[in-house]
Short mmCIF file of C-alpha atoms in Angstrom, two decimals:
data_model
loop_
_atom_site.label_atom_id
_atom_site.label_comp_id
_atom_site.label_asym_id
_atom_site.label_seq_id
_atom_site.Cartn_x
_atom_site.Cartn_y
_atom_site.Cartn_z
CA UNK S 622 -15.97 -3.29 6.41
CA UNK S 623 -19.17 -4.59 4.64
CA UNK S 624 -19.10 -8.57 4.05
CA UNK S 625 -20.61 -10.47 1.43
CA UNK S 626 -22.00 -13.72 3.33
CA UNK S 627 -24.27 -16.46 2.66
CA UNK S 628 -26.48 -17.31 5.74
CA UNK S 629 -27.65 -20.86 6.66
CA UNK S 630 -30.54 -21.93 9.44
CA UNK S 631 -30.11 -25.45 9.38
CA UNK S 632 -31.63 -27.50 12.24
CA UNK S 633 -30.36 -30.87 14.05
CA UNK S 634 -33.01 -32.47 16.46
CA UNK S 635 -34.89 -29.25 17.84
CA UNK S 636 -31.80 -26.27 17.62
CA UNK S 637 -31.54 -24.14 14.95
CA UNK S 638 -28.27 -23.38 13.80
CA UNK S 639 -27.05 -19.95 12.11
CA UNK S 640 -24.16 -20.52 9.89
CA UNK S 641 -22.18 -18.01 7.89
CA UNK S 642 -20.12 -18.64 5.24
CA UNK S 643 -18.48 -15.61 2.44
CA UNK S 644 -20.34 -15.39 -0.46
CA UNK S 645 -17.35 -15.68 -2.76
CA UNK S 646 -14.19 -18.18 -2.08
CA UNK S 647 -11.04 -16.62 -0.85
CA UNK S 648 -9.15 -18.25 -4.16
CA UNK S 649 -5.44 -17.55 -2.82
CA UNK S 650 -5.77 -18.04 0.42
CA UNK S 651 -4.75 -21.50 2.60
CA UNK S 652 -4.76 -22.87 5.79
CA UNK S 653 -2.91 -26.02 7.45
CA UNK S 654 -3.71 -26.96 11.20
CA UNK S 655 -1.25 -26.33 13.12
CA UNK S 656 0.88 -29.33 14.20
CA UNK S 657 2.23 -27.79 16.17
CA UNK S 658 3.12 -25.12 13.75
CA UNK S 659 -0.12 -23.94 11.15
CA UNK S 660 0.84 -21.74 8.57
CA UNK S 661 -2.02 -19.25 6.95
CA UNK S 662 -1.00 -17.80 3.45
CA UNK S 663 -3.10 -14.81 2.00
CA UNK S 664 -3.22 -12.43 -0.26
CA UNK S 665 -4.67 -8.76 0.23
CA UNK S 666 -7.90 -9.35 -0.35
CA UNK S 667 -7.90 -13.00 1.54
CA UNK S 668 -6.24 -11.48 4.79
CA UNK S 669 -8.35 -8.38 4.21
CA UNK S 670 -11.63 -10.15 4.54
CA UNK S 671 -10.45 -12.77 7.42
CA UNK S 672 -9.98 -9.43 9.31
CA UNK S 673 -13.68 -8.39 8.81
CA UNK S 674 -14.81 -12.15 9.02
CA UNK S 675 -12.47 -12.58 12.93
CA UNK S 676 -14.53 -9.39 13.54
CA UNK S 677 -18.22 -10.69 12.77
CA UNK S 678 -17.24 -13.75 14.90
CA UNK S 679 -16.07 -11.48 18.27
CA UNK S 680 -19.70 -10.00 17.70
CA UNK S 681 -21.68 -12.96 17.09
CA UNK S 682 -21.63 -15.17 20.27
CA UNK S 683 -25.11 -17.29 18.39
CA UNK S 684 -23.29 -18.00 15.01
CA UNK S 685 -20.87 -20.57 13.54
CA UNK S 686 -18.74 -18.85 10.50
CA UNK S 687 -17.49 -21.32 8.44
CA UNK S 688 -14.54 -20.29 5.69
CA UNK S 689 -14.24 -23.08 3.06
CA UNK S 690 -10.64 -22.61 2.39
CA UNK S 691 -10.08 -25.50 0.64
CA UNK S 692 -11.62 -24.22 -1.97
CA UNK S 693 -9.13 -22.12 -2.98
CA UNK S 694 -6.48 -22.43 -5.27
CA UNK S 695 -3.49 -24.69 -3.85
CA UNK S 696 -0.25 -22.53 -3.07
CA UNK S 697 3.19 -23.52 -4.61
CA UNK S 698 4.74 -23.40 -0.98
CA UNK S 699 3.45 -24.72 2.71
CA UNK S 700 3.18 -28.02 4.62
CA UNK S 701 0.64 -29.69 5.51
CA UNK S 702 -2.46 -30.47 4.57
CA UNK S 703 -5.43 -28.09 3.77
CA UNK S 704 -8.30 -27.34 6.17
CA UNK S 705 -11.05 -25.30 6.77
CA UNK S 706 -11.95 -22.80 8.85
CA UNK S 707 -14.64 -22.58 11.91
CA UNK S 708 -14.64 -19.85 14.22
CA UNK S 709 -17.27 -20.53 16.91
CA UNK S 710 -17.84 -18.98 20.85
CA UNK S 711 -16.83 -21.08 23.91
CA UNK S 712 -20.29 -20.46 24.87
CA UNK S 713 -22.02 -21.92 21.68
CA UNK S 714 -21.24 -25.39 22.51
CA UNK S 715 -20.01 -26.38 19.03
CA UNK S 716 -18.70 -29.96 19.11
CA UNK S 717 -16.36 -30.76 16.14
CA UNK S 718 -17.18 -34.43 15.91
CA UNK S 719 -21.06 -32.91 15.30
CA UNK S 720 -19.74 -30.35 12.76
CA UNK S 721 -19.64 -32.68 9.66
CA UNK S 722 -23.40 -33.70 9.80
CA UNK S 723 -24.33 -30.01 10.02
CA UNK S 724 -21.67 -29.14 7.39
CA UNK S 725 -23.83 -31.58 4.90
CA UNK S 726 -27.20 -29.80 5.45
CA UNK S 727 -26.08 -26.20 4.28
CA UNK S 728 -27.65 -26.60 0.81
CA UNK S 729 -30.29 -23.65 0.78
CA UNK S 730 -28.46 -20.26 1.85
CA UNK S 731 -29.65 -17.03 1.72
CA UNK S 732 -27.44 -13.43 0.79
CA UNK S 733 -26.37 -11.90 3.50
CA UNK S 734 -24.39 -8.38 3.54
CA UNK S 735 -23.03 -7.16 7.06
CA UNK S 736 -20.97 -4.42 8.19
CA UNK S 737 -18.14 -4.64 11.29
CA UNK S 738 -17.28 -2.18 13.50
CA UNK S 739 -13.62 -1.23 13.09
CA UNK S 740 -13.59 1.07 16.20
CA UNK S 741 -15.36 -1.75 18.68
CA UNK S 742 -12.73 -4.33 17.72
CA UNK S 743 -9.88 -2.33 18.19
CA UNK S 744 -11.52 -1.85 21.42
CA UNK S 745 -12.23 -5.41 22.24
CA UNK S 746 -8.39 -5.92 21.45
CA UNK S 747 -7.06 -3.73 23.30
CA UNK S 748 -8.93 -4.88 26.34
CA UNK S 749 -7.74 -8.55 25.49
CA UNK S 750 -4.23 -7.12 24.98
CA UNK S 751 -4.41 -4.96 28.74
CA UNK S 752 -5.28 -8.70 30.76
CA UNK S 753 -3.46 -11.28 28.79
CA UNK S 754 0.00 -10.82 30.60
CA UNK S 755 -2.02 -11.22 33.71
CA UNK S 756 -1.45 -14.56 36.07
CA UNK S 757 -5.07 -15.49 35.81
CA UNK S 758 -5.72 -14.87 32.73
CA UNK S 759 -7.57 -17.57 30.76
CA UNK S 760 -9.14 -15.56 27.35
CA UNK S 761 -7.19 -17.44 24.52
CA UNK S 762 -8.11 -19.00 21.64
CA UNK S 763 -9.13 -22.82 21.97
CA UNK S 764 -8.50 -25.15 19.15
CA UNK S 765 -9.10 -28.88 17.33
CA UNK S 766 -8.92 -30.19 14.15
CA UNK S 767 -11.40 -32.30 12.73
CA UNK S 768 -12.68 -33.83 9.13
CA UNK S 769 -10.46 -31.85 7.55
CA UNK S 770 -11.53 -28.82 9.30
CA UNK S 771 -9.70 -26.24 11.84
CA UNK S 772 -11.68 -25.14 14.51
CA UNK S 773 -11.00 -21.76 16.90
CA UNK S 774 -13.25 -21.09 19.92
CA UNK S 775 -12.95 -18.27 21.63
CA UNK S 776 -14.55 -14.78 23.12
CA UNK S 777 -15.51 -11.69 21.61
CA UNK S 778 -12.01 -9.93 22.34
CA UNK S 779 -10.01 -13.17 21.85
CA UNK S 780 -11.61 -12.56 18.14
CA UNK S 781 -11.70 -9.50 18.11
CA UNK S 782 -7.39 -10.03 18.86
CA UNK S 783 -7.12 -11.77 15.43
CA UNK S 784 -8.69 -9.86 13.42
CA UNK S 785 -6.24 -6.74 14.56
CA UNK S 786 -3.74 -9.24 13.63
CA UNK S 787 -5.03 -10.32 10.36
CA UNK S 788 -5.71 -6.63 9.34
CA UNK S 789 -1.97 -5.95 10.02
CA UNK S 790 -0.89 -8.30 8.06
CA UNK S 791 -3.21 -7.18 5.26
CA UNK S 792 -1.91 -3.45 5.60
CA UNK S 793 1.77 -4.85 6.01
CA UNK S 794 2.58 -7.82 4.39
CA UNK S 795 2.50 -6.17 0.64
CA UNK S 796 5.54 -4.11 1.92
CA UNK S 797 7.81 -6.75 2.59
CA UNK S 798 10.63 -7.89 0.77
CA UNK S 799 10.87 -10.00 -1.40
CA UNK S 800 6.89 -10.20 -1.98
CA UNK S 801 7.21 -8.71 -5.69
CA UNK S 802 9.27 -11.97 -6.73
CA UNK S 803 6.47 -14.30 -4.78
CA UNK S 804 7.72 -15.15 -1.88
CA UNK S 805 5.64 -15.47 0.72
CA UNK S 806 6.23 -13.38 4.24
CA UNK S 807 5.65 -14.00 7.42
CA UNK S 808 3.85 -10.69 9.60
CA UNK S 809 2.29 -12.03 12.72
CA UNK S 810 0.18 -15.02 14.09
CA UNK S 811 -1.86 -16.39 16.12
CA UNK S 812 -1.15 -18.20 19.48
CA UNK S 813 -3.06 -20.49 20.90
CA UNK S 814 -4.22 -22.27 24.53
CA UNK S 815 -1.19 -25.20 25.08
CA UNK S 816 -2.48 -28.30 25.05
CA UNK S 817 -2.01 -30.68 28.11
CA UNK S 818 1.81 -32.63 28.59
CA UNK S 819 3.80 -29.35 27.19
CA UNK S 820 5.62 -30.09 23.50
CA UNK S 821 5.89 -26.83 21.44
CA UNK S 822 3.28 -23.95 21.80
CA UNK S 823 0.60 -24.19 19.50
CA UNK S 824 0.81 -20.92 16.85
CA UNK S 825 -0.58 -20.20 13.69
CA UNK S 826 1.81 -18.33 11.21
CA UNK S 827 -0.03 -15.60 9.27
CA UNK S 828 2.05 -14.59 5.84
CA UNK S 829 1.38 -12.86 3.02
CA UNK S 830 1.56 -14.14 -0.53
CA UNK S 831 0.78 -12.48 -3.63
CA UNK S 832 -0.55 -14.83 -6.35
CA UNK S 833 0.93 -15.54 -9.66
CA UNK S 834 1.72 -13.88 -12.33
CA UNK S 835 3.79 -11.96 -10.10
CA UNK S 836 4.05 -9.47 -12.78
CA UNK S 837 0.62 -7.75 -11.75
CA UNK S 838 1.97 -6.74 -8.03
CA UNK S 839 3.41 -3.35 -7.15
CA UNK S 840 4.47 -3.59 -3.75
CA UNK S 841 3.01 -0.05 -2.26
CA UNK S 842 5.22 2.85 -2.29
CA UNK S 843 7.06 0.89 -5.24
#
């Protein structure tokens, strides 16, 4: 998949920092953090590029991507309130409390255009899928929510999980019922490390919702 991004070097004390962010919004698309349930709704397009966006992020263990989803345009169903998005390695050392003061000095980007590897992230998934039902296995997604932004750390093939999962519900969710009369449904997630003291796992609903006038959508095969 080829991305449209805008790139950002911005520097705090002596690191330089690579952000990403896509070029264009992802107008019907939403997020809410997950408290302890977070609930994603996208259209084609919107899951379509968080696919190839999950995918960048497996293969970019030096780079922050940042999707300004509140930028969208609000849905007519949900909870919660709306958050961004920041997908960041373990191994970067991202702190959320930092992230607002870099947030304000992305001012000056530059177009980038990428492409993913489809093949390698199937790969890197189904190596994440092989260990995860192992007893010591410790590659899941870590999360936080801060400033009004939802953060995900994880590896390359924890990444490279979701965006599988975000592609499926790209390629799926137009062919469920009831999507024609706009109602949103729910495909797949994604589940997250527990936090400490138990309560209810941690998950983040992915569902598909075309956007109004629902008059334009044909669900496929229709």
């Amino acid at each position: 998949m080829r991305l449209r991004l805008t790139e950002f070097r911005p520097r705090t004390g002596p690191r330089e920092h690579r952000v990403v962010q896509p070029r264009h919004t992802l107008r019907h698309t939403s997020l809410t953090a997950p408290e302890p349930i977070g609930l994603l709704l996208g259209d084609h397009d919107g899951l379509n590029r968080l696919a190839g966006l999950f995918s960048f992020a497996a293969c970019s263990r030096h780079t922050i991507v940042h999707v300004p989803l509140r930028d969208g345009i609000p849905p007519d169903e949900g909870w919660g309130e709306r958050v961004d998005l920041v997908l960041a390695h373990h191994s970067y050392g991202l702190r959320p409390s930092k992230w607002p003061e870099l947030r304000r000095t992305l001012k000056a980007g530059t177009p980038l255009s990428v492409r993913t590897d489809e093949a390698r992230t199937h790969k890197d998934a189904d190596a994440w899928r092989q260990r995860h039902t192992r007893a010591d296995f410790r590659d899941e997604l870590r999360h936080a929510t801060h400033a009004r932004t939802f953060f995900l750390f994880g590896s390359r093939d924890a990444f490279a999980r979701a965006a599988v999962n975000f592609a499926y519900a790209a390629g799926w969710g137009p062919r469920q019922k009831g999507v024609g009369e706009g109602r949103s449904a729910m495909v797949t997630g994604i589940w997250l490390k527990d936090q400490p003291g138990g309560g209810h796992p941690r998950e983040v609903l992915i569902c598909f919702k075309p956007y109004p006038p629902y008059a334009h959508f044909k669900r496929p095969g229709g």
